[in-house]
PDB file of C-alpha atoms in Angstrom:
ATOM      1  CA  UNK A 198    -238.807-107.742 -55.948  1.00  0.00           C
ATOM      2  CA  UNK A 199    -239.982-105.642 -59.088  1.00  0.00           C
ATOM      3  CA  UNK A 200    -240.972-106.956 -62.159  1.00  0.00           C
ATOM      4  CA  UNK A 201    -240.347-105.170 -65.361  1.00  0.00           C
ATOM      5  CA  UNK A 202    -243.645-104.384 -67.452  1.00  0.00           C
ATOM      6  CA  UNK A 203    -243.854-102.686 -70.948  1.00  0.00           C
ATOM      7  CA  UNK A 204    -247.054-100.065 -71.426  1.00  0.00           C
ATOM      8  CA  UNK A 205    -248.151-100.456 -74.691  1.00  0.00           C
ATOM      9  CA  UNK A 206    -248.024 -96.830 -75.013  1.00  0.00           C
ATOM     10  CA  UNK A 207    -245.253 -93.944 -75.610  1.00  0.00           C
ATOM     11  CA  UNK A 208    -247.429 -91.035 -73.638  1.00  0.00           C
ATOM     12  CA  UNK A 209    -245.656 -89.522 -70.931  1.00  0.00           C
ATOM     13  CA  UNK A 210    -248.718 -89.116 -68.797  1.00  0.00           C
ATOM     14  CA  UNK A 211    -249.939 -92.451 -68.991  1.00  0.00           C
ATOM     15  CA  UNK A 212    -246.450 -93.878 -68.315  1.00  0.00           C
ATOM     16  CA  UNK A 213    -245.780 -91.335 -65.081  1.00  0.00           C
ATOM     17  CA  UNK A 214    -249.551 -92.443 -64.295  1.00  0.00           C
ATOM     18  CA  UNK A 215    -249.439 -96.118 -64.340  1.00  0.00           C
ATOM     19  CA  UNK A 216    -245.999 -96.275 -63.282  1.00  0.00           C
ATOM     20  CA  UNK A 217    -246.848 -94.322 -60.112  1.00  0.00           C
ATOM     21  CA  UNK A 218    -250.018 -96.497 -59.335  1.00  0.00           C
ATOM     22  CA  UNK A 219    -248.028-100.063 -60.073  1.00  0.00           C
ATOM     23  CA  UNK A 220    -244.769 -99.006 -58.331  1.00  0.00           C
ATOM     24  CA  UNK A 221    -246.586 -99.802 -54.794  1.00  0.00           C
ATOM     25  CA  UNK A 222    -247.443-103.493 -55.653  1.00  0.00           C
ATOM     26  CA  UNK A 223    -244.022-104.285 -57.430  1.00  0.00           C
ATOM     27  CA  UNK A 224    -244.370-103.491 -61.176  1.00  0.00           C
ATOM     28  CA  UNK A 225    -241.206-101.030 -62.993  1.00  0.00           C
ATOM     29  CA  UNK A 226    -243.232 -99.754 -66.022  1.00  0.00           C
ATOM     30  CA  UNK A 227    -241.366 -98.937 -69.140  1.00  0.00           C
ATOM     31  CA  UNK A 228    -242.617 -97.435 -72.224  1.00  0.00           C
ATOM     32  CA  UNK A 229    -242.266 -99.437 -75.220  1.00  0.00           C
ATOM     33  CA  UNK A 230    -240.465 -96.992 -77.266  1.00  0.00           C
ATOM     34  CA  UNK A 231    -237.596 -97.844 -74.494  1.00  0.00           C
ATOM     35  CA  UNK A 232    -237.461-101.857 -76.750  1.00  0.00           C
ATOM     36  CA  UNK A 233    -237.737 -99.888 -80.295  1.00  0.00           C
ATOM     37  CA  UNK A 234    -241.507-101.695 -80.510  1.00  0.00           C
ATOM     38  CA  UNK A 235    -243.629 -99.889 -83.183  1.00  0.00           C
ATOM     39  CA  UNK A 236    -247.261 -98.390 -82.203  1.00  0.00           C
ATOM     40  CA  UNK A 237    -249.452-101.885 -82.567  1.00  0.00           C
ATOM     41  CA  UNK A 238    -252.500-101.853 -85.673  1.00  0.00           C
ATOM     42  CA  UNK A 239    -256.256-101.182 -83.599  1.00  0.00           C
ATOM     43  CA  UNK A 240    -258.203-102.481 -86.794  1.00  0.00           C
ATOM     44  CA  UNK A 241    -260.786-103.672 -84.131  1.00  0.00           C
ATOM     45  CA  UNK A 242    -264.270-102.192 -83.157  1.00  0.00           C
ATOM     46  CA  UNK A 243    -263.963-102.541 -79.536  1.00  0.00           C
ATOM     47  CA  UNK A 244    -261.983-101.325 -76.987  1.00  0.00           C
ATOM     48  CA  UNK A 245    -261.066-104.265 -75.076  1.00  0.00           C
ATOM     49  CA  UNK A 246    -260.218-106.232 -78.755  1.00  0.00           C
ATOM     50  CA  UNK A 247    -257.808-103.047 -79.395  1.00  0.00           C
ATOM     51  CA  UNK A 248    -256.221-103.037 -75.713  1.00  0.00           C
ATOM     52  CA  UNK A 249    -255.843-106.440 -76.331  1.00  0.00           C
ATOM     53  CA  UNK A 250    -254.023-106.632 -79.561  1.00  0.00           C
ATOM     54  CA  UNK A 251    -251.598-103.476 -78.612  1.00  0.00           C
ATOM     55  CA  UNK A 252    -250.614-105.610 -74.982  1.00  0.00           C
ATOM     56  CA  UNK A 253    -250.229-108.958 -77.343  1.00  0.00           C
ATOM     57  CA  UNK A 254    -248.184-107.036 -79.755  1.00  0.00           C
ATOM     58  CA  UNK A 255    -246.143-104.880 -76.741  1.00  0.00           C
ATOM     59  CA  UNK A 256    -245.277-108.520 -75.078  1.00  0.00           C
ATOM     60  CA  UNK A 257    -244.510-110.542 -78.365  1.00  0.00           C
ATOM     61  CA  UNK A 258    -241.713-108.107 -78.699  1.00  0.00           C
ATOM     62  CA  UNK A 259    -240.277-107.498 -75.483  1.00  0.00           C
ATOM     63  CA  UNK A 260    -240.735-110.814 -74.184  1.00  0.00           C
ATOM     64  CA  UNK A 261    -242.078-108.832 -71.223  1.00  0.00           C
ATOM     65  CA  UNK A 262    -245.641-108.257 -69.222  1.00  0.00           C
ATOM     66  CA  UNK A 263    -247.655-105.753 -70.809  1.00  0.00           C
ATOM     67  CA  UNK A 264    -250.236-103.326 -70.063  1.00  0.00           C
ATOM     68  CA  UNK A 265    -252.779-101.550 -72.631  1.00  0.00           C
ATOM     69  CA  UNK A 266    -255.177 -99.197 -72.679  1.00  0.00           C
ATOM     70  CA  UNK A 267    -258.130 -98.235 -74.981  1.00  0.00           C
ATOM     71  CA  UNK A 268    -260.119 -95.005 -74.616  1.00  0.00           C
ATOM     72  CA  UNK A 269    -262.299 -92.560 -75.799  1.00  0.00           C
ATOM     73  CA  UNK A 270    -265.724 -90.690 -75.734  1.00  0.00           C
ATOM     74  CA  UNK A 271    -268.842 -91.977 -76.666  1.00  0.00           C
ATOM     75  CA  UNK A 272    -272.145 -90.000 -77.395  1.00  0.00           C
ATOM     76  CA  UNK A 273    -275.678 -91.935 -76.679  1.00  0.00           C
ATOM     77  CA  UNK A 274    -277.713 -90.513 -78.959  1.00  0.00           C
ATOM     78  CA  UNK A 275    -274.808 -90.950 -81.969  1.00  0.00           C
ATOM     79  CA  UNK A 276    -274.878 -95.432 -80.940  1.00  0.00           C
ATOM     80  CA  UNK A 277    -271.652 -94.783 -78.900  1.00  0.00           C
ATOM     81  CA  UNK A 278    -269.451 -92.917 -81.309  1.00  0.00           C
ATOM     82  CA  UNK A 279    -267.031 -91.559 -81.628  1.00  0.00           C
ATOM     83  CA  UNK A 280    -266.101 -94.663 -79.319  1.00  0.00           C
ATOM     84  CA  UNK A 281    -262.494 -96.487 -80.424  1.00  0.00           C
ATOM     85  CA  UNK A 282    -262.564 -93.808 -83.689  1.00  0.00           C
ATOM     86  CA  UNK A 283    -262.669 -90.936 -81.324  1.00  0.00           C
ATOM     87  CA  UNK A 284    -258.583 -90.015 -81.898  1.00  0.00           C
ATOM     88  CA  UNK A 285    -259.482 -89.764 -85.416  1.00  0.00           C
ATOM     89  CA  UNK A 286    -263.391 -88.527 -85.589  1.00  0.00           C
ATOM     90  CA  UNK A 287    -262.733 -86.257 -88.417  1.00  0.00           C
ATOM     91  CA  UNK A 288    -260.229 -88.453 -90.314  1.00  0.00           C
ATOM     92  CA  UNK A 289    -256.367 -87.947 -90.563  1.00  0.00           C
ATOM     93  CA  UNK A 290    -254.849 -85.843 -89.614  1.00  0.00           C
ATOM     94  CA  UNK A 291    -255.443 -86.296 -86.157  1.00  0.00           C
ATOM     95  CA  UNK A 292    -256.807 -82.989 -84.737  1.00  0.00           C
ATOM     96  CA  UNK A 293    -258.620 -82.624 -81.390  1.00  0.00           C
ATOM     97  CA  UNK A 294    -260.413 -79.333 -83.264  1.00  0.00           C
ATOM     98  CA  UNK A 295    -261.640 -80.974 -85.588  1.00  0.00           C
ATOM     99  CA  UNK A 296    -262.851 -83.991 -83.806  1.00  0.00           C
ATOM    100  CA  UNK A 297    -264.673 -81.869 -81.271  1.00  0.00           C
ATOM    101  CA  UNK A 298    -266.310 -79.991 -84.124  1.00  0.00           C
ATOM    102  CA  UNK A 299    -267.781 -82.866 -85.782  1.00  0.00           C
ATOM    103  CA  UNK A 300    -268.904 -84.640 -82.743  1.00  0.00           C
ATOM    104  CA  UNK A 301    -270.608 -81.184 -81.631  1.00  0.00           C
ATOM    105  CA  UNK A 302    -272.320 -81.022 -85.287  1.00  0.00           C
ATOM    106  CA  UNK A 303    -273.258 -84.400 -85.313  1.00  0.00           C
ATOM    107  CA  UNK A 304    -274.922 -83.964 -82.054  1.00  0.00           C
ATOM    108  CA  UNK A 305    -276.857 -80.854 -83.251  1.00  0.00           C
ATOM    109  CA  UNK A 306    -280.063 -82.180 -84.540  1.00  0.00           C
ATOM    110  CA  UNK A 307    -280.362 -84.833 -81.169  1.00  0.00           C
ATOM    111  CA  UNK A 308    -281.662 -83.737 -77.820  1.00  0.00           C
ATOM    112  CA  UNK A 309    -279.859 -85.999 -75.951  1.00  0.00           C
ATOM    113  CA  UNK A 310    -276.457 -84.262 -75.581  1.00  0.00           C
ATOM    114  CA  UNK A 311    -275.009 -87.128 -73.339  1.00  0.00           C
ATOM    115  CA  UNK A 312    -271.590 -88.901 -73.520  1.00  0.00           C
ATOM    116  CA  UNK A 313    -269.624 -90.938 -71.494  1.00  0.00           C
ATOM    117  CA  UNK A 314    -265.872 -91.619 -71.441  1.00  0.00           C
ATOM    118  CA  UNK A 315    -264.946 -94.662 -71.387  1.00  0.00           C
ATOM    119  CA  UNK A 316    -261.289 -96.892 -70.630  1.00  0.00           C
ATOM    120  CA  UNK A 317    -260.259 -99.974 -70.812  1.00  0.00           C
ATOM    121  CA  UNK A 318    -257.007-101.806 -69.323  1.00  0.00           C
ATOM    122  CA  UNK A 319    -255.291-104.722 -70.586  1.00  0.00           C
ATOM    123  CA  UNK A 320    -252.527-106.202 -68.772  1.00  0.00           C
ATOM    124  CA  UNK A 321    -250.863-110.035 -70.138  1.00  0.00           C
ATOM    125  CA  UNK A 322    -248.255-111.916 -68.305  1.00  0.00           C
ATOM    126  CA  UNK A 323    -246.746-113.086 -71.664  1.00  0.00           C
ATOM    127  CA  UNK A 324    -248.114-112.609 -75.399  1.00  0.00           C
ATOM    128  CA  UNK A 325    -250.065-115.583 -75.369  1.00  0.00           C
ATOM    129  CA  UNK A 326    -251.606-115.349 -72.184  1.00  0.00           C
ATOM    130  CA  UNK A 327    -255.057-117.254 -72.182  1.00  0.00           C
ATOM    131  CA  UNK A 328    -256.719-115.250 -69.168  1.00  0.00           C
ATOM    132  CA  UNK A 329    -255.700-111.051 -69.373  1.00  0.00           C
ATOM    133  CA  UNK A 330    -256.769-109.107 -66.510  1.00  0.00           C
ATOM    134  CA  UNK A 331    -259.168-106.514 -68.188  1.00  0.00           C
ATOM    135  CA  UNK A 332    -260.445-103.227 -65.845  1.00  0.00           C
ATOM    136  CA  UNK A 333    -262.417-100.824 -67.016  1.00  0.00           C
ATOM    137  CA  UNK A 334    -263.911 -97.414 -66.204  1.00  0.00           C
ATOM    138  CA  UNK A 335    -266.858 -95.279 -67.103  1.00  0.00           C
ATOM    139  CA  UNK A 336    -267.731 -91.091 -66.883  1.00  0.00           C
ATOM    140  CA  UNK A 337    -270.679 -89.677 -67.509  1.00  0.00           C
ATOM    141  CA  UNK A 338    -270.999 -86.351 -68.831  1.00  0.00           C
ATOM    142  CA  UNK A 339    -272.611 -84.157 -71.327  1.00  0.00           C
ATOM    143  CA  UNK A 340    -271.412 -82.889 -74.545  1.00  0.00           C
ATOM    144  CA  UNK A 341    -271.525 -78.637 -74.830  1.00  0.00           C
ATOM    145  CA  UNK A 342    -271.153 -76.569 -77.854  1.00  0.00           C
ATOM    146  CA  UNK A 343    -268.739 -74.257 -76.493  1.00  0.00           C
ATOM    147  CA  UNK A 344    -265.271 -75.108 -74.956  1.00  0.00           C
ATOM    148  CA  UNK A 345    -264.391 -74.568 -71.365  1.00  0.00           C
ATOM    149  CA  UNK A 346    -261.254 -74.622 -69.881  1.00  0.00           C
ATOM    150  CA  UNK A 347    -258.010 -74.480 -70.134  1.00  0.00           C
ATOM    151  CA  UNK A 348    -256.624 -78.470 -68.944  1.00  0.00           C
ATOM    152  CA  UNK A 349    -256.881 -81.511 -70.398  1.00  0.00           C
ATOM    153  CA  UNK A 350    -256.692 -82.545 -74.140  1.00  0.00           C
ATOM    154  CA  UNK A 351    -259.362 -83.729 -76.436  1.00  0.00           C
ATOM    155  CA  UNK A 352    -262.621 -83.401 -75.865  1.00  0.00           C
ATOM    156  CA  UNK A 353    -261.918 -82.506 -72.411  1.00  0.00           C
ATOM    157  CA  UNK A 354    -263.035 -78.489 -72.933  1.00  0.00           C
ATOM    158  CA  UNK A 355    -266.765 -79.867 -74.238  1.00  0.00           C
ATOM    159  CA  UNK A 356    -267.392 -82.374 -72.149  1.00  0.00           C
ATOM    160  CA  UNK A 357    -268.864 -81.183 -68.547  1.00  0.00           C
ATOM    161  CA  UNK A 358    -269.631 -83.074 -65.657  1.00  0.00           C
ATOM    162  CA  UNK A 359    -272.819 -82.122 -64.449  1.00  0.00           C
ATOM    163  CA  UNK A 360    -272.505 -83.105 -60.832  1.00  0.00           C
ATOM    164  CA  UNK A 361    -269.357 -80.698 -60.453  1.00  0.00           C
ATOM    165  CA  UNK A 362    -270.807 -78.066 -63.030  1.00  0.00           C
ATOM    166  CA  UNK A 363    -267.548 -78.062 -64.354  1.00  0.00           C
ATOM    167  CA  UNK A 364    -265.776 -79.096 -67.918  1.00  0.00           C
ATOM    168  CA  UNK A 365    -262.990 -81.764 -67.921  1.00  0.00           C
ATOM    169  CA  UNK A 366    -260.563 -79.097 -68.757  1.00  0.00           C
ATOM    170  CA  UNK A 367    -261.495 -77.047 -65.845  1.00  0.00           C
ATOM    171  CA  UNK A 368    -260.728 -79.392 -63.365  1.00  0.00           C
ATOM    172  CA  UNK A 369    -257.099 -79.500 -62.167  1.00  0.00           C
ATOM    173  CA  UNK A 370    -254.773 -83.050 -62.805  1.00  0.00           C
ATOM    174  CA  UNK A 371    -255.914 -84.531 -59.507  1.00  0.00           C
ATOM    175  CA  UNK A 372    -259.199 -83.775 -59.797  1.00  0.00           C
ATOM    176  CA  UNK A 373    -259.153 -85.933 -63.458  1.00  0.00           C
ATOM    177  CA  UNK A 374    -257.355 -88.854 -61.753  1.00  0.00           C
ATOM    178  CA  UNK A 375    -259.418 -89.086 -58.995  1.00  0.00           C
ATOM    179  CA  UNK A 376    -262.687 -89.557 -61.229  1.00  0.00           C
ATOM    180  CA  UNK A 377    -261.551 -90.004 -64.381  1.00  0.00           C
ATOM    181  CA  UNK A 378    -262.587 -93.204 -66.423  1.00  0.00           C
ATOM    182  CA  UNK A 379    -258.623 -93.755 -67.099  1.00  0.00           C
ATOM    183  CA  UNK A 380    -258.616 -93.399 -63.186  1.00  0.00           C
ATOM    184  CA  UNK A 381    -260.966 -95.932 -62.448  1.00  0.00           C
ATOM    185  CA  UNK A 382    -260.218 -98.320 -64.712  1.00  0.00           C
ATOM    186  CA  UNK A 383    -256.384 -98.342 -62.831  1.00  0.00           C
ATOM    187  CA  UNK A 384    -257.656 -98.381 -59.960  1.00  0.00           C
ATOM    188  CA  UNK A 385    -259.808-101.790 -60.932  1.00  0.00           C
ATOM    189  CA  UNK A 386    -256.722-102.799 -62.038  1.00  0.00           C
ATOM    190  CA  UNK A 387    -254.252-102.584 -59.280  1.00  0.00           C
ATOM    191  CA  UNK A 388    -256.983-104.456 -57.136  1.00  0.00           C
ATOM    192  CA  UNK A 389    -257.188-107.103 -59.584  1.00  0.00           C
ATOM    193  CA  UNK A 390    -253.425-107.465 -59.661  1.00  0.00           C
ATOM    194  CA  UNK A 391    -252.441-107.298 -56.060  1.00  0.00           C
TER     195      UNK A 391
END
């Protein structure tokens, strides 16, 4: 038996991803755009309180399960930012160009060039559900000044993973969801759940 599950989400990606790593332990994932729900507000300064609110929100309206996720990049020597702002670094309009140029300025005058992306998962039986199943995942990495690459999105091109010597956007799709923190963090997941 299946049960039906709204991602709080309307990326294609992330819906062919989750639904293909749910579909072995009985979940049918939908994207909420399929129930007309509206992208949920992420006025919080955590991940996990912004994965939260978007599965609340996602279930309240569908009456369904939901599953959320919160991502993004954070820099050590900048406190962890970008972190939850990272979509939006350089203000509206959103603009992966710009975002990667302020994060590389605002990493110019620090040594420490390191960064780590970072994921987290949501998933609620019902909107009010008192214990969520939260997963995360973590990859470490280094910030460059020059982009590499030709995958990915973001701030894939400047972010390299020293132990492969490679950029995000060089790897190749199932290289990224093999070790990717979105990757891990569904992984975690799907354990949790089964």
């Amino acid at each position: 038996m299946t049960t039906r599950l709204v991602l709080a989400s309307n990326n294609g990606g992330k819906l062919k991803e989750f639904g293909e790593m749910l579909a072995p332990i009985g979940f049918e994932v939908h994207a909420q755009r399929e129930f007309n729900v509206p992208e949920a507000e992420e006025p919080h300064i955590t991940f996990v309180e912004n994965a939260l609110a978007k599965a609340r929100h996602a279930s309240r309206l569908t009456g369904l399960p939901a599953l959320a996720d919160d991502s993004g990049v954070c820099a050590n020597a900048l406190g962890g930012a970008p972190g939850v702002y990272s979509a939006r670094y350089a203000g509206e309009p959103k603009s992966d160009a710009r975002n990667n140029e302020k994060l590389i300025a605002d990493l110019e005058p620090h040594a420490d060039k390191s960064a780590y992306y970072y994921c987290v998962l949501v998933f609620v039986r019902h909107a009010d559900d008192p214990q969520p199943v939260i997963a995360e995942g973590r990859w470490d990495g280094v910030i460059i000044g020059h982009a590499r690459g030709q995958g990915g999105f973001g701030y894939d091109p400047y972010f390299l993973v020293p132990s492969l010597g490679k950029t995000v956007a060089e790897l190749t799709a199932e290289e990224k969801n093999r070790l990717s923190h979105r990757g891990q963090a569904l992984r975690a997941l799907v354990e949790k759940l089964r």
